[in-house]
Coordinates of C-alpha atoms in Angstrom, one line a residue:
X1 CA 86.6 90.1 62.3
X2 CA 89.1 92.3 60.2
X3 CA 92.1 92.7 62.3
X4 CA 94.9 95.6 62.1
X5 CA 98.8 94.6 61.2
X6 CA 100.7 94.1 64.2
X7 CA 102.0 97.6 65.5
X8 CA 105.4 98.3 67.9
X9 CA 105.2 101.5 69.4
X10 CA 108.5 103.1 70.8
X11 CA 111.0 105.8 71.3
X12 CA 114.3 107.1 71.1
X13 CA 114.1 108.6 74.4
X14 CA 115.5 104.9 75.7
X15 CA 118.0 105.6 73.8
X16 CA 119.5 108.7 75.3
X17 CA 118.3 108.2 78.7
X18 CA 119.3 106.1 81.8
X19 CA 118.4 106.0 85.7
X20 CA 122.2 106.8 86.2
X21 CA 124.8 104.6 86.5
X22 CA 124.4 103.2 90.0
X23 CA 120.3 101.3 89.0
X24 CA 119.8 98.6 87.4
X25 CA 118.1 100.4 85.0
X26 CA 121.2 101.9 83.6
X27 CA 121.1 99.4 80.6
X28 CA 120.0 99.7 77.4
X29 CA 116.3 98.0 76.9
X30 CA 113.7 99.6 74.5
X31 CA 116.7 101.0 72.1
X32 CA 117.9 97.0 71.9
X33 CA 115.0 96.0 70.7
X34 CA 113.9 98.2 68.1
X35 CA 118.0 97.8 66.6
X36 CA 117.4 94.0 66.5
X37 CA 114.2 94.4 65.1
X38 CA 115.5 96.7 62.6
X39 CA 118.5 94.4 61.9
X40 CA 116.3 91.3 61.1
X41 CA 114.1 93.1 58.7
X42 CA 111.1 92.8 61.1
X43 CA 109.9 96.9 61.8
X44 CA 109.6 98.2 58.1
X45 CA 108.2 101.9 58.8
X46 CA 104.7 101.0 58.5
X47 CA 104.7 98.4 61.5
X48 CA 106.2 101.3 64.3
X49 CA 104.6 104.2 65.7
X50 CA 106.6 106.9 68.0
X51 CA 105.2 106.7 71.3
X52 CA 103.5 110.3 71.9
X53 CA 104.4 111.9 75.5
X54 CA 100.9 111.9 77.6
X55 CA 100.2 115.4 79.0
X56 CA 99.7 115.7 82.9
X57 CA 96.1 115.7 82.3
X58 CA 96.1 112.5 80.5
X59 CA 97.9 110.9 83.4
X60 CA 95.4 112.3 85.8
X61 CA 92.7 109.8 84.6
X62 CA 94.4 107.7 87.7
X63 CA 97.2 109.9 88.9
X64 CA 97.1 112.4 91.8
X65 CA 97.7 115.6 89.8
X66 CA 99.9 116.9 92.5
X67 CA 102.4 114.0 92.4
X68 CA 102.1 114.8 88.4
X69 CA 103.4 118.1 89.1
X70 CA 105.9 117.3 91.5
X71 CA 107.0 114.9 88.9
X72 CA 107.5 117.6 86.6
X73 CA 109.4 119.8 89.1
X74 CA 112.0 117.0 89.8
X75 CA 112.4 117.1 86.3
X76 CA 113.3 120.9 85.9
X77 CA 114.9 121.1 88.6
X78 CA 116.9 118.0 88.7
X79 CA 116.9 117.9 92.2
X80 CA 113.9 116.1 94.8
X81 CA 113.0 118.2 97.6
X82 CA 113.0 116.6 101.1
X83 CA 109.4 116.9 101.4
X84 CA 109.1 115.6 97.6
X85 CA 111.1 112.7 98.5
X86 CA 108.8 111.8 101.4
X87 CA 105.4 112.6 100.2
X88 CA 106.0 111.4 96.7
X89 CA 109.4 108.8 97.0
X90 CA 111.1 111.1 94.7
X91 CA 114.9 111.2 94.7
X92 CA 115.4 107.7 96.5
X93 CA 117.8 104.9 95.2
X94 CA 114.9 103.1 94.0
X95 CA 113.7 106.1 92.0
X96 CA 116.2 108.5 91.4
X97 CA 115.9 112.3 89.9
X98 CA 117.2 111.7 86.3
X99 CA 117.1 113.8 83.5
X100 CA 114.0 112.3 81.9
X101 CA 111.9 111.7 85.0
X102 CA 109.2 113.3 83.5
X103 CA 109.5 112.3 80.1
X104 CA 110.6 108.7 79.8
X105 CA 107.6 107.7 82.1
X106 CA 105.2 109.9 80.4
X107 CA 106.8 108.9 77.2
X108 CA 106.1 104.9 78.1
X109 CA 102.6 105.8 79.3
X110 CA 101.7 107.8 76.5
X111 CA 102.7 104.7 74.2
X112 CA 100.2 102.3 76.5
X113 CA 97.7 104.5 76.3
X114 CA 97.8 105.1 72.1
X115 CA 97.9 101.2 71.8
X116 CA 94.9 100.9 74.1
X117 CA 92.7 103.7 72.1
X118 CA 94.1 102.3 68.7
X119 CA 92.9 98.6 69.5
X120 CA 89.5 99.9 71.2
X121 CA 88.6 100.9 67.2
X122 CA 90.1 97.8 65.5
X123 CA 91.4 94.5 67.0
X124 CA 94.5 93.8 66.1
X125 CA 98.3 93.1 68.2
X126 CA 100.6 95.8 69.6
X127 CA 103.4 95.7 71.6
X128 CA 104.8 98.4 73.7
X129 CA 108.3 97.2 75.5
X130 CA 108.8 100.4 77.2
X131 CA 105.5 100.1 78.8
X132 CA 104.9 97.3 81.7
X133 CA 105.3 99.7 84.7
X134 CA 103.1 97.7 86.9
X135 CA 104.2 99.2 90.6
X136 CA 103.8 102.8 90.1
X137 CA 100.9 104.4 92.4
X138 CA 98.2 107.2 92.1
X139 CA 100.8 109.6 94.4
X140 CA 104.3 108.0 94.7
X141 CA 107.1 106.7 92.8
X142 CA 107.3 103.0 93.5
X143 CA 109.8 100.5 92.6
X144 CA 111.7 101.7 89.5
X145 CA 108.2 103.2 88.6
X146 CA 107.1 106.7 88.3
X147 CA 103.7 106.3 86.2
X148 CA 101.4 103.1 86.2
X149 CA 100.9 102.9 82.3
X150 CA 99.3 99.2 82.7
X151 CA 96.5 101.2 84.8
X152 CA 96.2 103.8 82.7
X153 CA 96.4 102.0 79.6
X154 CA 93.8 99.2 81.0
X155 CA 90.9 102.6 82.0
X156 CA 91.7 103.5 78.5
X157 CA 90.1 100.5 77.4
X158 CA 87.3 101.0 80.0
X159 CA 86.7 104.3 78.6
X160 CA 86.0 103.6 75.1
X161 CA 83.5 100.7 76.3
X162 CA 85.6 97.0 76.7
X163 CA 83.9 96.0 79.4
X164 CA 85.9 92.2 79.8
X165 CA 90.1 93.3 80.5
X166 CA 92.4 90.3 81.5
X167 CA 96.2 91.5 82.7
X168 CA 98.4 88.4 82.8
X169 CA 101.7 89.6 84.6
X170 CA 104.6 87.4 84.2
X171 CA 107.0 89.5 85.9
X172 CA 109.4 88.2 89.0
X173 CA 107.7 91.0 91.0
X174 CA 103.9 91.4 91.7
X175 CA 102.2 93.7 90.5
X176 CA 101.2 95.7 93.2
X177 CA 100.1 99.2 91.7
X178 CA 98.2 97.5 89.4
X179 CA 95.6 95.0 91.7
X180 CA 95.2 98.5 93.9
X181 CA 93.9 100.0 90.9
X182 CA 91.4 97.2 90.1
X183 CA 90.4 95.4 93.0
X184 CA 86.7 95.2 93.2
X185 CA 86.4 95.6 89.7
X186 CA 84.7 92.8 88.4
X187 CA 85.3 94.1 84.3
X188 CA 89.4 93.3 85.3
X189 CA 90.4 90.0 85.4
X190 CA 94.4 89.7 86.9
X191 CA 96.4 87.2 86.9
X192 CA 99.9 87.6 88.2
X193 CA 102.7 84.7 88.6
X194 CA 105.5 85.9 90.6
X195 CA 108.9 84.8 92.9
X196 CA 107.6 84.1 96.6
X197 CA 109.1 86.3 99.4
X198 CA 110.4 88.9 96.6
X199 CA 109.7 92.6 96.9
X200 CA 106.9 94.1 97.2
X201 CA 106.5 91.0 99.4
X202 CA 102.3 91.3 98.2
X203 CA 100.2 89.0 95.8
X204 CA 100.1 85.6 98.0
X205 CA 98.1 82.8 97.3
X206 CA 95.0 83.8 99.1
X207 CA 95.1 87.2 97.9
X208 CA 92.3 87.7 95.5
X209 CA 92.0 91.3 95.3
X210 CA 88.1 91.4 96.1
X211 CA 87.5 88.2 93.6
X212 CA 89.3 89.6 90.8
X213 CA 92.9 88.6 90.9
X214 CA 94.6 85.1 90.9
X215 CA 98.0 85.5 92.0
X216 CA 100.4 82.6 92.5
X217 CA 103.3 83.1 94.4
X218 CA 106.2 80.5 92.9
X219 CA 109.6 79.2 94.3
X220 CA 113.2 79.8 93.4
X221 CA 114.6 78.0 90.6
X222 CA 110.9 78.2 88.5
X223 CA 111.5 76.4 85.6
X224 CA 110.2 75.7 82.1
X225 CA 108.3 72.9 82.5
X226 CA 106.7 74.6 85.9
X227 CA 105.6 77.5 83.7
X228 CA 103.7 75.1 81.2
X229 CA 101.8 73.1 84.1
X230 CA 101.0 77.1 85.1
X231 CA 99.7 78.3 81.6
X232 CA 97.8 75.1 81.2
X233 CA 96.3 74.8 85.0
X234 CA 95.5 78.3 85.5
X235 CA 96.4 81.1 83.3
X236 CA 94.6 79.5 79.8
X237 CA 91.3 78.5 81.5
X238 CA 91.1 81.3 83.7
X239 CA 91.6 83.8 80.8
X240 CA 89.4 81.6 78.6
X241 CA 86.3 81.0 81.3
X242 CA 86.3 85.3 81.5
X243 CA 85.7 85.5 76.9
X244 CA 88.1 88.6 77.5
X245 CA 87.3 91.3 74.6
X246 CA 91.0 92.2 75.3
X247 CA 94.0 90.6 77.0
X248 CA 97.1 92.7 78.4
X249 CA 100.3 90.8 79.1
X250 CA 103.4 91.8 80.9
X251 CA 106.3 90.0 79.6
X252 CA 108.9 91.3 82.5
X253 CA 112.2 89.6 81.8
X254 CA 112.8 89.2 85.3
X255 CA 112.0 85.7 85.4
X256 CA 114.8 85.1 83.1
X257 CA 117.6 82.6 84.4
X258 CA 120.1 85.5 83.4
X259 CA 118.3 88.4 85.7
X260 CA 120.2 89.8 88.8
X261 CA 117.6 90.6 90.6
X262 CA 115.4 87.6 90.6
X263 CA 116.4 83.6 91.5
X264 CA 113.5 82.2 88.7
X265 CA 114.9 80.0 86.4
X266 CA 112.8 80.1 82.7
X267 CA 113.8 80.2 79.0
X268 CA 112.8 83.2 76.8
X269 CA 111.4 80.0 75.3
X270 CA 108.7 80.0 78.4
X271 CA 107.1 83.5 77.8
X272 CA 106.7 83.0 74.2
X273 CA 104.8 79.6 74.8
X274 CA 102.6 81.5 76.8
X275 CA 102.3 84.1 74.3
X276 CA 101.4 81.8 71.6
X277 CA 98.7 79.6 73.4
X278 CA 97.0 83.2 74.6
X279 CA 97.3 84.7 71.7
X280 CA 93.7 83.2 69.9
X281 CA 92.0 83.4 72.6
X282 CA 91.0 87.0 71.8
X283 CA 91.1 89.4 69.3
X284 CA 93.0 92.6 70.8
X285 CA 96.4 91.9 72.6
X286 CA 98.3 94.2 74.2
X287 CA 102.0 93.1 75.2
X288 CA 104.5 95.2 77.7
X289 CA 107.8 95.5 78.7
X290 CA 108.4 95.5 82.2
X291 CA 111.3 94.4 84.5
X292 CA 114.1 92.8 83.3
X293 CA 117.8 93.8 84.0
X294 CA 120.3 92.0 82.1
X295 CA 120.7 93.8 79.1
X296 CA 120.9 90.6 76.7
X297 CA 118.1 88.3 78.0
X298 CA 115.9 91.7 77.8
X299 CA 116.5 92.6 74.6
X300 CA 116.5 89.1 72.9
X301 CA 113.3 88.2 74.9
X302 CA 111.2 91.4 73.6
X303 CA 112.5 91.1 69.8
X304 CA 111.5 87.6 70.1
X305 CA 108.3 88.4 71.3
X306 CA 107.5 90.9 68.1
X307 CA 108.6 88.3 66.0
X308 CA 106.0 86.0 67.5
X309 CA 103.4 89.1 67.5
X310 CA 104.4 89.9 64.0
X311 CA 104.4 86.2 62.1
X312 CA 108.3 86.0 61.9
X313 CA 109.8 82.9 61.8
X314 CA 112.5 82.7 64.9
X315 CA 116.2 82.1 63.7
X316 CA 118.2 79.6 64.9
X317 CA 120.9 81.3 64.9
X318 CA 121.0 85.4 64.8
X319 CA 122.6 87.6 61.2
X320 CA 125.6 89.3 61.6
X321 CA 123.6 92.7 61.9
X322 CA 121.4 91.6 65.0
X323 CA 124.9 90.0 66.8
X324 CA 126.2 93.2 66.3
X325 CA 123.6 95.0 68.5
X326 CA 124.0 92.6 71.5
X327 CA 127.8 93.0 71.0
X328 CA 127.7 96.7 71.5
X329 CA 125.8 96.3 74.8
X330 CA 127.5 96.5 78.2
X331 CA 126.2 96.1 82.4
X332 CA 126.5 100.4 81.8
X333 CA 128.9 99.6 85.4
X334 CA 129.8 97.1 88.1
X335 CA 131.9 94.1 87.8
X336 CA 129.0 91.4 86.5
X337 CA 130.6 89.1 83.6
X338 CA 129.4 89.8 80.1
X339 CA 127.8 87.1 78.6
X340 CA 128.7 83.9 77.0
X341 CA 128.9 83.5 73.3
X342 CA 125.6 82.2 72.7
X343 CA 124.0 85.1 74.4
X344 CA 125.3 87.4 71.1
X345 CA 124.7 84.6 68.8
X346 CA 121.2 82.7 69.3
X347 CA 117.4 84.6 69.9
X348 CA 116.2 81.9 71.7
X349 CA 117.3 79.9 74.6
X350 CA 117.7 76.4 75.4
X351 CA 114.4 75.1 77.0
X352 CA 115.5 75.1 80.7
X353 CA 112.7 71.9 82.2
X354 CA 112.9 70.1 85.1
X355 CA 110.4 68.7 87.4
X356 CA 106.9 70.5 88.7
X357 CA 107.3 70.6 92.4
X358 CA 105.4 69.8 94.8
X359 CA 104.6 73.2 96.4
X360 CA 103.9 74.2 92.5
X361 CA 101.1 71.0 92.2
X362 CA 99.7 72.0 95.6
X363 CA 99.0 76.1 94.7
X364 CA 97.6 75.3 91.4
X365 CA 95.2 72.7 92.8
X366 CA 93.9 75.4 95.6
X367 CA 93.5 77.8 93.3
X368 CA 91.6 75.9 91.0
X369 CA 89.0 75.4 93.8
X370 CA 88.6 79.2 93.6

């Protein structure tokens, strides 16, 4: 099967735009990782498409065209009405009025659903790092997310005729917009791996979203070694028993050691291993973004993943030109510590192992009786 050269679709609205200076999502992400690319030689112009900005009736094909508009109206007006903010959850801390609440979501959507319609015609690898917004819901802003583009990106793929989708989500947080959207579906396959008794406090063990949905709830201080004995026990022969015609996968940074607003404890090292075993098991792969909220672990975590996705070889230690993007990055506010030297210097982390605990051994064996 003739495959397509790996693709990165993004934007320079990331660059200019921010959630303000109070979110976490005040830090640079998106903009990080097309620089380091850039800097290593790894996006000539033929390898990155601008993400187009999907029109209101594009984001209809799930989304409640009146939160669309509403969503548009916070935009212009800069200002959340009190019965916006209640009916929609527009203008809250969690998702604030910004100057590209409009555009940066329909911007990141857009881009999902041009890598979905591009690999419905040829197989092929894209990845999309400002895409990944896996709580967003058919009428509300949900947790740092305005637009589901996994959903809409996902019934792309439905539309043009895939009929066999597998989401692996390998964000701290579960992915709770996106198992509404396909529960009962029996053409989705979700699998979701995610910090126990963390918001949105959904996706436990026994949860299997009308059959289609394994979701593994994991303990603090998850660690490298943990997240092998997971690819191997469930994610691999789960995806592999389903012969998906496509695989989606949500590379939130979250789970990073580094991350404020997690307690996981993996490697960069972890999501590419993953990456790499699920990457021949079919031929169209779709990679996200997602969460992720130290600026460094983000941004070295998604280059590294286009390197993988793009058949570079990983340096051991990072050019002058790629340090210099990390060094120019800041928390954007508060008093967290910037990072240590190897942080500016390195693309990949040391392998963080340890031992597979008990509780870990105990959930993969009762879902394997699934």
């Amino acid at each position: 099967m003739v495959k397509a050269s790996p693709l990165f679709i993004g934007s320079d609205i990331y660059r200019r735009s921010s959630y303000g200076p109070g979110h976490p999502l005040r830090v640079a992400r998106v903009s990080t990782v097309m620089d380091m690319a850039r800097a290593l030689g790894w996006l000539p112009a033929d390898r990155f498409r601008t993400s187009p900005r999907a029109k209101p009736a594009a984001l209809w094909l799930w989304h409640d065209p009146a939160y669309v508009a509403a969503l548009e109206l916070a935009e212009a007006a800069g200002a959340a009405s009190p019965e916006m903010q209640s009916r929609f959850n527009l203008g809250t801390l969690s998702n604030p009025v910004f100057p590209e609440v409009f555009r940066r979501p329909a911007t990141g959507a857009g881009g999902v659903m041009l890598a979905a319609e591009l690999l419905a015609t040829t197989p092929g690898a894209i990845h999309v790092p400002g895409g990944g917004t896996h709580h967003g819901l058919p009428g509300r802003a949900n947790g740092f997310c305005y637009l589901n583009d996994v959903v809409l990106g996902i019934k792309v793929l439905q539309r043009a005729g895939l009929r066999r989708i597998v989401y692996v989500d390998l964000d701290a947080h579960h992915c709770d917009g996106v198992e509404l959207a396909f529960a009962g579906d029996p053409q989705v396959r979700m699998i979701s791996v995610h910090e126990e008794g963390r918001w949105p406090f959904s996706g436990g063990l026994d949860d299997s979203a009308g059959g289609c949905a394994f979701n593994l709830p994991v303990p603090r201080g998850y660690n490298d070694t943990e997240a092998r004995a997971v690819l191997e026990g469930l994610i691999l022969p789960r995806v592999a028993e389903f012969r998906p015609e496509v695989i989606v996968l949500q590379c939130g940074a979250d789970s990073l050691t580094e991350d404020p607003l997690s307690r996981l404890s993996l490697s960069n090292r972890a999501y590419l291993e993953a990456l790499r075993a699920l990457m021949p098991l079919c031929p169209r792969f779709l990679v996200l973004g997602g969460g992720g909220y130290n600026p460094w672990s983000v941004g070295r975590l998604w280059t590294a993943v286009w390197g993988v996705l793009s058949g570079q070889e990983l340096p051991d230690r990072l050019p002058d030109t790629a340090s210099a993007v990390l060094r120019g990055l800041g928390w954007g506010g508060g008093g967290r510590p910037a990072p240590d030297e190897t942080m500016l210097t390195t693309l990949l982390d040391p392998p963080r192992e340890g031992p597979v605990r008990a509780e870990i051994r105990d959930r993969l064996a009762r879902l394997a009786r699934r």
